[in-house]
Short mmCIF file of C-alpha atoms in Angstrom, two decimals:
data_model
loop_
_atom_site.label_atom_id
_atom_site.label_comp_id
_atom_site.label_asym_id
_atom_site.label_seq_id
_atom_site.Cartn_x
_atom_site.Cartn_y
_atom_site.Cartn_z
CA MET A 1 116.06 160.44 129.89
CA PRO A 2 112.96 158.24 130.38
CA VAL A 3 111.40 159.55 127.14
CA TYR A 4 114.63 159.00 125.19
CA GLY A 5 114.92 155.39 126.47
CA THR A 6 111.32 154.49 125.51
CA HIS A 7 111.89 155.80 121.99
CA ASN A 8 114.94 153.56 121.56
CA LYS A 9 113.03 150.49 122.78
CA LYS A 10 110.29 151.07 120.19
CA LYS A 11 112.91 151.63 117.50
CA GLY A 12 114.68 148.42 118.54
CA ARG A 13 111.46 146.36 118.30
CA PHE A 14 110.79 147.84 114.87
CA MET A 15 114.28 146.92 113.64
CA ILE A 16 113.86 143.34 114.88
CA LYS A 17 110.53 143.00 113.04
CA LEU A 18 112.12 144.49 109.91
CA PHE A 19 115.00 142.01 110.14
CA TYR A 20 112.64 139.02 110.34
CA LEU A 21 110.57 140.35 107.44
CA LEU A 22 113.62 140.83 105.22
CA THR A 23 114.90 137.38 106.18
CA PHE A 24 111.57 135.81 105.21
CA ILE A 25 111.56 137.65 101.87
CA LEU A 26 115.15 136.55 101.17
CA LEU A 27 114.43 132.89 101.94
CA ALA A 28 111.28 132.97 99.86
CA SER A 29 113.24 134.35 96.92
CA LEU A 30 115.89 131.61 96.97
CA PRO A 31 115.88 129.30 93.93
CA ALA A 32 113.60 126.28 94.07
CA GLU A 33 116.52 123.88 94.45
CA ALA A 34 117.00 125.06 98.05
CA GLN A 35 113.94 122.95 99.00
CA TYR A 36 115.27 119.71 97.63
CA ARG A 37 117.81 117.08 98.51
CA TYR A 38 119.69 115.56 95.60
CA GLN A 39 123.04 113.92 95.02
CA LYS A 40 126.15 116.06 94.58
CA ASP A 41 128.75 113.35 93.97
CA PHE A 42 128.45 113.64 90.18
CA THR A 43 127.83 116.55 87.84
CA ALA A 44 125.53 116.86 84.85
CA GLU A 45 128.65 116.58 82.67
CA ASP A 46 129.47 113.21 84.25
CA PHE A 47 126.06 111.82 83.33
CA LEU A 48 126.23 113.35 79.84
CA LYS A 49 129.55 111.58 79.25
CA ARG A 50 128.00 108.24 80.21
CA ARG A 51 124.94 108.76 78.02
CA THR A 52 127.16 109.83 75.11
CA ALA A 53 128.90 106.47 75.37
CA VAL A 54 125.48 104.82 75.09
CA TYR A 55 124.64 106.92 72.01
CA GLU A 56 127.76 105.64 70.32
CA GLU A 57 126.76 102.03 70.94
CA ILE A 58 123.07 102.18 69.95
CA GLY A 59 123.64 104.07 66.68
CA ASP A 60 120.53 105.72 65.23
CA ASN A 61 118.23 103.80 67.55
CA LEU A 62 116.51 104.54 70.86
CA ALA A 63 117.11 103.31 74.40
CA LEU A 64 114.53 103.31 77.18
CA ILE A 65 115.55 102.97 80.84
CA GLN A 66 112.93 102.51 83.53
CA GLY A 67 113.62 103.86 87.01
CA ALA A 68 112.71 102.19 90.28
CA GLU A 69 109.06 102.04 91.22
CA GLU A 70 107.34 103.91 94.04
CA VAL A 71 107.97 102.16 97.35
CA GLN A 72 105.16 100.85 99.51
CA GLY A 73 105.15 101.18 103.26
CA PHE A 74 107.70 102.96 105.42
CA ILE A 75 110.68 102.28 103.19
CA VAL A 76 113.10 104.96 102.06
CA PHE A 77 113.19 105.11 98.27
CA ARG A 78 116.43 104.10 96.57
CA GLN A 79 116.88 104.52 92.85
CA SER A 80 117.94 101.57 90.70
CA ASN A 81 121.65 101.48 89.90
CA THR A 82 121.25 101.76 86.12
CA PHE A 83 118.95 104.77 86.27
CA TYR A 84 121.14 106.49 88.85
CA TYR A 85 124.27 105.76 86.81
CA LEU A 86 122.81 107.56 83.77
CA SER A 87 121.04 110.47 85.49
CA GLY A 88 121.65 110.71 89.25
CA LEU A 89 117.93 111.36 89.69
CA GLU A 90 116.37 109.83 92.82
CA VAL A 91 112.70 110.07 91.88
CA PRO A 92 110.46 106.99 91.50
CA THR A 93 108.49 106.07 88.39
CA SER A 94 110.77 107.97 85.99
CA TYR A 95 112.05 107.04 82.54
CA LEU A 96 114.98 108.02 80.33
CA LEU A 97 114.63 107.96 76.55
CA LEU A 98 117.96 108.19 74.76
CA ASP A 99 117.86 109.11 71.07
CA GLY A 100 121.04 107.84 69.41
CA LYS A 101 120.32 109.64 66.13
CA ARG A 102 119.81 113.09 67.64
CA LYS A 103 122.18 112.47 70.58
CA THR A 104 119.56 113.74 73.03
CA THR A 105 117.94 112.44 76.21
CA THR A 106 114.41 113.07 77.42
CA LEU A 107 113.49 112.43 81.02
CA TYR A 108 109.89 111.57 81.89
CA ILE A 109 108.85 112.33 85.43
CA THR A 110 105.64 112.54 87.45
CA HIS A 111 103.90 115.72 88.60
CA GLY A 112 104.57 116.94 92.11
CA GLU A 113 102.12 117.44 94.93
CA GLY A 114 103.60 120.83 95.79
CA GLY A 115 103.67 122.36 99.22
CA SER A 116 106.32 124.16 101.23
CA ASP A 117 107.77 120.89 102.56
CA ALA A 118 108.38 119.33 99.14
CA VAL A 119 111.60 117.34 99.00
CA GLN A 120 111.07 115.26 95.87
CA LEU A 121 111.68 116.71 92.45
CA SER A 122 108.88 116.58 89.90
CA TYR A 123 107.96 117.80 86.42
CA GLU A 124 107.25 121.22 87.87
CA ASP A 125 110.98 121.47 88.65
CA ALA A 126 112.01 120.78 85.06
CA GLU A 127 114.74 123.43 84.87
CA LEU A 128 116.39 122.24 88.06
CA VAL A 129 116.13 118.63 86.91
CA LYS A 130 117.87 119.51 83.65
CA LYS A 131 120.59 121.33 85.59
CA ILE A 132 121.22 118.30 87.82
CA THR A 133 121.02 115.54 85.22
CA GLY A 134 122.12 117.31 82.03
CA VAL A 135 119.19 115.87 80.05
CA ASP A 136 117.97 117.85 77.04
CA SER A 137 114.31 117.94 77.94
CA VAL A 138 111.98 117.01 80.78
CA ARG A 139 108.47 115.82 79.99
CA PRO A 140 105.52 114.75 82.15
CA LEU A 141 105.19 110.99 82.41
CA GLU A 142 101.84 110.90 80.59
CA LYS A 143 103.50 112.21 77.40
CA MET A 144 105.86 109.25 77.01
CA GLY A 145 103.38 107.07 75.10
CA SER A 146 102.65 109.69 72.45
CA ASP A 147 106.36 110.56 72.17
CA LEU A 148 107.18 106.93 71.36
CA ILE A 149 104.45 106.97 68.69
CA TYR A 150 105.99 110.15 67.26
CA ASN A 151 109.39 108.47 67.03
CA LEU A 152 107.83 105.61 65.08
CA TRP A 153 105.95 107.97 62.77
CA SER A 154 108.68 110.54 62.11
CA SER A 155 111.47 108.15 61.08
CA PRO A 156 111.94 104.61 59.84
CA VAL A 157 111.09 101.96 62.40
CA ALA A 158 113.97 101.93 64.88
CA ALA A 159 115.29 99.39 67.31
CA LEU A 160 114.52 100.10 70.94
CA TYR A 161 117.18 99.09 73.44
CA VAL A 162 115.86 98.13 76.87
CA PRO A 163 117.82 96.59 79.78
CA HIS A 164 116.92 92.92 80.09
CA SER A 165 118.65 92.55 83.46
CA PRO A 166 116.73 93.19 86.69
CA ASP A 167 116.88 96.42 88.68
CA GLU A 168 119.58 96.48 91.35
CA LYS A 169 118.55 98.43 94.41
CA HIS A 170 119.35 98.38 98.13
CA GLN A 171 121.16 95.16 99.17
CA GLN A 172 120.64 93.58 95.75
CA SER A 173 122.96 92.09 93.15
CA ARG A 174 121.96 90.72 89.78
CA ASP A 175 123.02 87.16 90.52
CA GLU A 176 120.92 87.01 93.69
CA ILE A 177 117.89 88.63 92.03
CA LEU A 178 117.99 86.18 89.12
CA ALA A 179 118.33 83.23 91.47
CA GLY A 180 115.30 84.43 93.43
CA PHE A 181 113.33 84.94 90.23
CA GLY A 182 114.19 81.41 89.13
CA ARG A 183 112.81 80.05 92.39
CA ARG A 184 109.63 82.09 91.97
CA LEU A 185 108.98 80.69 88.50
CA VAL A 186 108.53 77.17 89.85
CA ASP A 187 105.83 78.35 92.28
CA PRO A 188 102.53 77.40 90.57
CA PHE A 189 100.71 80.23 92.35
CA ASP A 190 103.32 82.94 91.83
CA SER A 191 104.96 82.88 88.42
CA ARG A 192 104.79 86.61 87.73
CA PRO A 193 107.17 87.94 85.06
CA SER A 194 110.12 90.05 86.14
CA LYS A 195 109.79 93.83 86.05
CA ALA A 196 112.12 93.98 83.05
CA GLY A 197 110.16 91.21 81.34
CA HIS A 198 106.87 92.99 81.99
CA LEU A 199 108.19 96.22 80.46
CA ILE A 200 109.41 94.40 77.36
CA HIS A 201 106.05 92.63 77.02
CA ARG A 202 104.16 95.93 77.26
CA ILE A 203 106.35 97.55 74.61
CA ARG A 204 105.93 94.60 72.24
CA THR A 205 102.18 94.67 72.77
CA SER A 206 101.72 98.43 72.42
CA TYR A 207 104.50 99.19 69.91
CA PRO A 208 105.05 96.05 67.82
CA GLN A 209 106.94 98.10 65.21
CA PHE A 210 109.96 98.34 67.51
CA GLU A 211 112.68 95.75 67.35
CA ILE A 212 113.59 95.12 70.99
CA ARG A 213 117.31 94.80 71.77
CA ASP A 214 119.11 94.26 75.08
CA LEU A 215 120.85 97.33 76.49
CA THR A 216 122.39 95.40 79.40
CA PRO A 217 125.64 94.29 77.67
CA ILE A 218 126.38 97.90 76.68
CA LEU A 219 125.81 99.17 80.23
CA ASP A 220 127.84 96.33 81.73
CA VAL A 221 130.91 97.30 79.71
CA LEU A 222 130.52 100.97 80.66
CA ARG A 223 130.09 100.25 84.36
CA SER A 224 132.96 97.76 84.51
CA ILE A 225 135.58 100.55 84.34
CA LYS A 226 135.23 103.04 87.18
CA ASP A 227 136.12 106.73 86.84
CA GLU A 228 137.95 108.68 89.55
CA LYS A 229 134.78 109.85 91.27
CA GLU A 230 133.42 106.32 91.44
CA ILE A 231 136.74 104.99 92.75
CA ASN A 232 136.75 107.68 95.43
CA LEU A 233 133.27 106.63 96.61
CA ILE A 234 134.29 102.96 96.66
CA ARG A 235 137.45 103.96 98.54
CA LYS A 236 135.31 105.70 101.19
CA ALA A 237 132.97 102.70 101.38
CA SER A 238 136.01 100.41 101.78
CA GLN A 239 137.56 102.56 104.47
CA LEU A 240 134.22 102.64 106.28
CA ALA A 241 134.08 98.84 106.06
CA GLY A 242 137.53 98.76 107.65
CA LEU A 243 136.51 101.14 110.44
CA GLY A 244 133.40 99.07 111.12
CA ILE A 245 135.33 95.81 111.34
CA MET A 246 137.90 97.44 113.63
CA GLU A 247 135.10 98.49 115.97
CA ALA A 248 133.77 94.93 115.92
CA ILE A 249 137.24 93.57 116.77
CA ARG A 250 137.43 95.91 119.76
CA SER A 251 133.96 94.79 120.86
CA THR A 252 134.74 91.06 120.68
CA LYS A 253 134.85 89.17 123.96
CA PRO A 254 133.74 85.60 124.76
CA GLY A 255 130.00 85.65 125.34
CA VAL A 256 129.23 88.55 123.02
CA LYS A 257 126.51 87.83 120.47
CA GLU A 258 127.30 87.81 116.76
CA TYR A 259 124.59 90.42 116.20
CA GLN A 260 126.28 92.73 118.68
CA LEU A 261 129.41 92.74 116.52
CA GLU A 262 127.25 93.52 113.48
CA ALA A 263 125.64 96.35 115.45
CA ALA A 264 129.05 97.79 116.34
CA ALA A 265 130.06 97.93 112.67
CA SER A 266 126.67 99.20 111.53
CA PHE A 267 126.89 102.09 114.00
CA VAL A 268 130.15 103.19 112.37
CA PHE A 269 128.54 103.04 108.92
CA LYS A 270 125.49 105.13 109.76
CA ASN A 271 127.51 107.48 111.92
CA ASN A 272 129.56 108.30 108.81
CA GLY A 273 126.67 108.93 106.41
CA ALA A 274 126.10 105.50 104.89
CA ARG A 275 122.58 104.24 104.18
CA GLY A 276 123.41 101.08 106.12
CA LEU A 277 124.64 97.66 105.02
CA SER A 278 124.92 97.02 101.30
CA TYR A 279 124.40 93.27 101.76
CA HIS A 280 123.46 91.09 104.69
CA ALA A 281 126.32 90.94 107.14
CA ILE A 282 128.19 87.68 107.66
CA VAL A 283 129.23 87.48 111.31
CA ALA A 284 130.05 83.81 111.79
CA SER A 285 131.75 82.42 114.88
CA GLY A 286 133.02 78.91 115.52
CA LYS A 287 131.32 76.26 113.42
CA ASN A 288 129.22 78.90 111.62
CA THR A 289 132.30 79.99 109.61
CA TRP A 290 131.92 76.85 107.49
CA GLN A 291 128.75 78.30 105.95
CA GLY A 292 129.95 80.66 103.23
CA HIS A 293 126.96 83.01 103.39
CA TYR A 294 125.88 82.52 107.00
CA SER A 295 123.53 85.34 107.98
CA ALA A 296 121.66 84.38 111.15
CA ASN A 297 124.22 86.27 113.29
CA SER A 298 122.47 85.04 116.44
CA ASP A 299 124.95 82.74 118.20
CA THR A 300 127.03 83.47 121.27
CA THR A 301 130.77 83.70 120.67
CA LYS A 302 132.93 81.17 122.51
CA ASP A 303 136.45 81.25 123.92
CA GLY A 304 138.95 79.62 121.56
CA ASP A 305 136.92 80.09 118.38
CA LEU A 306 137.50 82.44 115.46
CA VAL A 307 134.92 84.89 114.17
CA LEU A 308 134.59 85.76 110.48
CA MET A 309 133.11 89.15 109.56
CA ASP A 310 132.23 90.04 105.97
CA LEU A 311 130.31 93.27 105.47
CA ALA A 312 130.35 96.72 103.85
CA PRO A 313 128.19 99.87 103.75
CA ASP A 314 125.94 101.23 101.03
CA TYR A 315 127.69 104.58 100.68
CA HIS A 316 126.21 107.04 98.15
CA TYR A 317 125.15 104.15 95.88
CA TYR A 318 128.57 102.44 96.01
CA THR A 319 129.88 99.65 98.17
CA SER A 320 132.83 97.42 99.03
CA ASP A 321 133.44 93.84 100.20
CA VAL A 322 135.83 93.35 103.14
CA THR A 323 136.48 90.32 105.37
CA ARG A 324 138.66 89.53 108.38
CA MET A 325 138.90 86.68 110.90
CA TRP A 326 140.09 87.06 114.47
CA PRO A 327 140.17 85.13 117.76
CA ILE A 328 137.28 85.67 120.12
CA ASN A 329 139.61 85.57 123.11
CA GLY A 330 142.10 87.95 121.48
CA LYS A 331 144.92 85.45 120.86
CA TYR A 332 145.46 83.29 117.76
CA THR A 333 146.42 79.69 118.52
CA LYS A 334 149.34 78.01 116.74
CA ASP A 335 147.02 76.29 114.26
CA GLN A 336 145.02 79.47 113.67
CA ARG A 337 148.22 81.38 113.04
CA ASP A 338 149.39 78.78 110.56
CA LEU A 339 146.19 78.68 108.53
CA TYR A 340 145.33 82.37 108.68
CA GLY A 341 148.99 83.26 108.20
CA PHE A 342 149.03 81.26 104.96
CA VAL A 343 145.99 83.22 103.74
CA ILE A 344 147.66 86.53 104.64
CA GLU A 345 150.78 85.61 102.66
CA TYR A 346 148.63 84.52 99.71
CA HIS A 347 146.90 87.91 99.82
CA LYS A 348 150.28 89.64 99.65
CA ALA A 349 151.38 87.44 96.74
CA LEU A 350 148.26 88.27 94.74
CA MET A 351 148.77 91.98 95.40
CA ARG A 352 152.39 91.79 94.19
CA HIS A 353 151.40 90.39 90.81
CA LEU A 354 148.26 92.39 90.02
CA ARG A 355 148.82 94.94 87.23
CA PRO A 356 147.06 95.94 84.00
CA GLY A 357 147.53 94.04 80.76
CA VAL A 358 148.04 90.53 82.10
CA SER A 359 145.45 87.78 82.41
CA TRP A 360 143.75 86.88 85.65
CA ASP A 361 145.08 83.35 85.20
CA GLN A 362 148.62 84.67 84.97
CA VAL A 363 148.24 86.55 88.25
CA LEU A 364 146.92 83.42 89.97
CA ASP A 365 149.73 81.27 88.55
CA GLU A 366 152.44 83.73 89.61
CA ALA A 367 151.02 84.10 93.11
CA ALA A 368 150.69 80.32 93.48
CA ALA A 369 154.35 79.90 92.48
CA ASP A 370 155.34 82.32 95.24
CA MET A 371 153.18 80.49 97.76
CA ARG A 372 154.68 77.09 97.01
CA LYS A 373 158.00 78.47 98.27
CA VAL A 374 156.28 79.82 101.40
CA LEU A 375 154.50 76.51 101.97
CA ASP A 376 157.76 74.56 101.79
CA LYS A 377 159.03 76.48 104.84
CA MET A 378 155.87 76.07 106.94
CA THR A 379 155.24 73.40 109.59
CA PHE A 380 151.73 72.27 110.50
CA SER A 381 150.41 70.27 113.42
CA LYS A 382 148.28 68.18 111.06
CA GLU A 383 148.84 66.96 107.53
CA ILE A 384 145.27 67.93 106.60
CA TYR A 385 146.24 71.56 107.15
CA ARG A 386 149.09 71.36 104.67
CA GLN A 387 146.84 69.57 102.20
CA ALA A 388 144.23 72.32 102.51
CA CYS A 389 146.87 74.93 101.68
CA GLU A 390 148.11 72.91 98.71
CA ASP A 391 144.54 72.59 97.41
CA ALA A 392 144.14 76.36 97.72
CA LEU A 393 146.97 76.85 95.22
CA LYS A 394 144.86 75.05 92.59
CA PHE A 395 141.67 77.02 93.31
CA ARG A 396 140.92 79.72 90.70
CA GLY A 397 138.47 81.85 92.70
CA HIS A 398 140.80 83.92 94.89
CA LEU A 399 140.15 86.96 92.66
CA GLN A 400 136.46 86.76 93.34
CA HIS A 401 134.30 89.33 91.59
CA ALA A 402 133.95 92.93 90.47
CA VAL A 403 132.68 95.49 93.01
CA GLY A 404 130.97 98.80 92.36
CA MET A 405 127.38 99.95 92.73
CA ASN A 406 126.61 96.49 94.09
CA VAL A 407 128.79 93.95 95.82
CA HIS A 408 128.68 91.45 92.95
CA ASP A 409 129.25 93.77 90.02
CA ILE A 410 129.58 92.56 86.46
CA ASP A 411 132.87 92.45 84.55
CA PRO A 412 132.10 91.24 81.02
CA GLU A 413 135.52 91.91 79.50
CA GLY A 414 137.02 88.44 79.76
CA ASN A 415 140.36 87.36 81.18
CA ILE A 416 142.45 90.55 80.95
CA VAL A 417 143.20 92.74 83.95
CA ARG A 418 142.27 96.33 83.02
CA GLU A 419 143.05 99.69 84.56
CA GLY A 420 140.03 101.05 86.43
CA THR A 421 138.65 97.62 87.32
CA VAL A 422 137.56 97.31 90.97
CA PHE A 423 137.27 93.82 92.47
CA SER A 424 137.81 91.73 95.58
CA VAL A 425 141.03 89.91 96.46
CA ASP A 426 139.77 87.00 98.54
CA PRO A 427 142.26 84.16 99.21
CA MET A 428 140.66 81.25 101.06
CA ILE A 429 141.23 77.68 102.18
CA TRP A 430 138.97 74.81 103.26
CA VAL A 431 139.97 72.16 105.79
CA ARG A 432 137.15 69.80 104.89
CA PRO A 433 137.72 67.01 107.44
CA GLU A 434 137.32 69.55 110.26
CA LYS A 435 134.90 71.89 108.44
CA LYS A 436 137.23 74.86 108.82
CA TYR A 437 136.96 77.78 106.40
CA ILE A 438 139.64 80.49 106.48
CA ARG A 439 139.65 83.65 104.36
CA MET A 440 140.35 87.37 104.24
CA GLU A 441 139.21 89.91 101.67
CA ASP A 442 139.99 93.42 100.48
CA VAL A 443 138.70 95.53 97.60
CA VAL A 444 141.30 96.86 95.16
CA VAL A 445 141.47 98.94 91.99
CA ILE A 446 143.86 98.35 89.11
CA THR A 447 145.94 101.47 88.51
CA LYS A 448 148.22 102.49 85.64
CA ASP A 449 151.24 100.93 87.33
CA GLY A 450 149.77 98.22 89.54
CA VAL A 451 147.09 98.04 92.20
CA GLU A 452 145.72 100.05 95.13
CA ASN A 453 144.16 98.39 98.16
CA LEU A 454 141.09 100.54 98.81
CA SER A 455 140.55 98.99 102.27
CA ALA A 456 144.19 99.29 103.35
CA ASN A 457 143.22 101.13 106.55
CA LEU A 458 142.16 97.78 108.02
CA PRO A 459 145.16 95.82 109.38
CA ILE A 460 145.89 92.37 108.02
CA GLU A 461 148.72 91.28 110.32
CA MET A 462 147.67 89.09 113.26
CA ASP A 463 149.73 91.04 115.80
CA ASP A 464 147.93 94.25 114.81
CA ILE A 465 144.53 92.57 115.10
CA GLU A 466 145.40 91.23 118.55
CA ALA A 467 146.40 94.75 119.59
CA LEU A 468 143.04 96.09 118.36
CA TRP A 469 141.21 93.43 120.37
CA LYS A 470 142.74 94.79 123.58
CA GLN A 471 141.05 98.17 123.10
CA GLU A 472 137.59 98.80 124.55
CA GLY A 473 134.77 98.52 122.05
CA ILE A 474 131.40 100.22 121.77
CA VAL A 475 129.56 97.07 122.91
CA GLN A 476 131.43 97.20 126.20
CA LYS A 477 130.87 100.95 126.54
CA ARG A 478 127.17 100.64 125.79
CA PRO A 479 126.08 97.08 126.67
CA PRO A 480 122.49 95.92 126.08
CA SER A 481 120.13 97.57 128.54
CA LEU A 482 116.72 95.91 128.00
CA ASP A 483 117.21 93.66 131.04
CA LYS A 484 118.46 96.48 133.24
CA PRO A 485 116.58 99.43 134.75
CA TYR A 486 117.21 102.83 133.19
CA SER A 487 119.96 104.78 134.88
CA THR A 488 121.62 108.11 134.23
CA LYS A 489 124.81 107.00 135.97
#
C-alpha cells in the first residue's frame, strides 16, 4: 500500500506539469490578435461601406486622412473621429490613402516595439490590421512618401482630397476647436498653423503637382446620417446620461457641492464602460444657471434653488447631450412648476411634430401653435414669466444641433428633417429681468415614421423627478472622507 500510494503521487505531479506545459503551448499558439485590444462595435465591412461612399465622391482622385498624433504624458490615446469612422484603428501616427480610381485603401502605420506585453497594433500585425479595418494593403509609415510619388508618376496628376477641418478627439467639437484656434492666431507669440493646415502646407511644398481639395464636406454628409450600429451606441450613451443624471438627482440635498453631483454621474458612466465625460459637465445651481456653459461646478447648493445638469459620456467614440433641472430641496415651487412645466410641454409638442420629410421650420411653427393654446390656459405669478414663454415661441433654436461622435456634430443638409438624423431637442426660456434660464434636453433620432427619444429612460415629469429625489444617492452613501479618519465601520 505505501509503495502504491507513492507511485500515484509521482504520477499526479507529472500530470500537473504536463497540463501546465500543454496550456503554455496552446496559449503561445493562439493567433496574434489575442494580445491586442481593438474595437468590436463595427466590422471591416462597415468601414469598407463608408470608404466606398468616399470613392464615389472623389472620382479618380486620391484622399489622404491623417490619424491622431502620439500623445505626450500620461494620457490615454484616443483616435480622431474621422480616422476612426473610416477604419476603426486606434493607433497613433497612422494614415489612410484612398484611391478613387482603383477603389482601394492603403493604411500606413508605424513599426511596433514588440514584446510579450504588446497591446498596440503595428505594421508587423499587417494581416490582423487588414482583417479589422478591411483595407486592401498595410504599409510601413516610411513608405508613404514614395507611394505618393508613384501615384504622381504612374498616372496623370490627380487631385488629393484632405480634410480641412480640425481633428475631433476626446471632449472636442469642431466649433470649439475652431474658436480656440481663432484666439490663438491673435497671440503674437503663438500663431502656429492648425494641424490640418500644417499637413496641407507640407503636401503643397513636397508635392506641388497635386491639386488640394477639401474632403470635409464629403465626410460631413456621410456622418450626418447614422446607421443602426451608430444609433445603438448613441442610444447607450443617452441611456447612460439618463442613469447618471438620475443618480445626481438622488444625491441632491441642500449643502451638497455641484462637483459632488458631477462625481455621482461620472461614477455611473465609468462603471458602465464609458471613457468618461464627452464634454465638460454643466452642473449649475441657483444663479449659475444663467450662464449657458457654466463649468466651474464648485458652488454649494442652496435650499430653494434649482440645479441644471447637462452632461453625457464618451461611450465607444459616441456621445449624447441630455439636460434636466430639479429643485435642490426636492420640491418644485409654484413658479418653478409653471416655468419648467411650460418647457416640458414644449418638449412634448416638438416630439409630436418631428418626422422625416418636413422642414425644421415647419416643426417649430407647428409646435409653437400647440404651445400658444397651452399658454392661454396657464396662470403666472408675474407677467415677466408669461412674456418669457411668449418670447420662447419665437426662438428658432429649440432644435439645437446634431449629435454623434461629438456633442456638436455637423448636419450640412439644410432645412429638411431626414431619417437617420440624430440631434438634440432642447426647449428653453429666458426670464431676463430675473436672470432665470430654464431648459431641458433629450437626444432623438428621426425614424421612418417619426422620432425616437434615445434618452427616454430619464423621466421628464416633475412628480417623477421629485420621487427620485427622495431616494438615497451615492453621495450620501459615500460622503467625502478627507476630513474624517479612516474607518472600516
